[in-house]
């Protein structure tokens, strides 16, 4: 999500489309998830998220954010072309826990009918932790690498990626033994996702905008034996469910 800033509205210039009985959202507000959602639904056009009970309102999106966002979306989208049972999204508000409604720049998740643990609520929100989340940050001082990282860790997002634009670096964290550890690249410099087998990334190519190389590495991952085995596992989950065989219980994320 774009860097959050506090942008107070002039009291004499109300939004004609906003119910005057609904208070606006301001960065730094401390709200319950229910109150955050109530205000957010009543404020069309606003982009905001709730992280550890604190509101962050997005600033206008510059090319410094939108261009990396597009490249990252291209990368995760390429993986979906040959991975049935895995889906994803961009800028999706997620009901993560009682204090967090993040809106990550991108995510990938296993569909529940293929063994995943997320679900879609009746009002069309994503509920639960995706397997992978990616955020575009302006710097390593961003809350993406602090409070938001802690929220994703506590809710067991398996792979968390932060692209720090100003530093021109990509950090990939894997969940292990209750904490995040930096994922070490393979000898060829590429990252291999622990939670989504076959999802490979050449971070240097992504940073320089070399989409041809990014796609080539993704295709190598999709052609790997581990990806083929993963696809068979996904299909087996779906077959058992369609046959009425209850799926194996997924581990629950710790409570807030």
mmCIF file of C-alpha atoms in Angstrom, residues 2 26 47 53-54 61 73 83 86 88-89 100 136 140 149 153 175 181 184 209 215 218 226 243 250 256:
data_model
loop_
_atom_site.group_PDB
_atom_site.id
_atom_site.type_symbol
_atom_site.label_atom_id
_atom_site.label_comp_id
_atom_site.label_asym_id
_atom_site.label_seq_id
_atom_site.Cartn_x
_atom_site.Cartn_y
_atom_site.Cartn_z
ATOM 1 C CA UNK A 2 1.200 3.543 -0.683
ATOM 2 C CA UNK A 26 -7.356 9.931 9.869
ATOM 3 C CA UNK A 47 -8.053 4.020 0.816
ATOM 4 C CA UNK A 53 -5.548 -1.059 15.879
ATOM 5 C CA UNK A 54 -4.114 2.092 14.226
ATOM 6 C CA UNK A 61 -0.004 7.098 -5.412
ATOM 7 C CA UNK A 73 1.587 -8.006 -9.993
ATOM 8 C CA UNK A 83 -1.084 -23.374 -10.715
ATOM 9 C CA UNK A 86 -4.107 -20.825 -6.261
ATOM 10 C CA UNK A 88 -4.646 -13.856 -5.614
ATOM 11 C CA UNK A 89 -5.483 -10.191 -5.675
ATOM 12 C CA UNK A 100 -5.905 -5.707 11.652
ATOM 13 C CA UNK A 136 5.624 -1.935 -1.839
ATOM 14 C CA UNK A 140 12.908 0.267 5.265
ATOM 15 C CA UNK A 149 5.277 -7.372 9.715
ATOM 16 C CA UNK A 153 3.747 -12.960 11.532
ATOM 17 C CA UNK A 175 7.485 -17.981 8.719
ATOM 18 C CA UNK A 181 13.403 -15.356 9.083
ATOM 19 C CA UNK A 184 18.142 -17.026 1.702
ATOM 20 C CA UNK A 209 12.325 -3.997 -14.532
ATOM 21 C CA UNK A 215 9.066 -14.448 -16.626
ATOM 22 C CA UNK A 218 8.902 -18.068 -13.177
ATOM 23 C CA UNK A 226 8.347 -29.506 -6.792
ATOM 24 C CA UNK A 243 -15.989 -36.972 -2.773
ATOM 25 C CA UNK A 250 -5.311 -26.693 9.038
ATOM 26 C CA UNK A 256 -4.866 -11.555 18.624
#
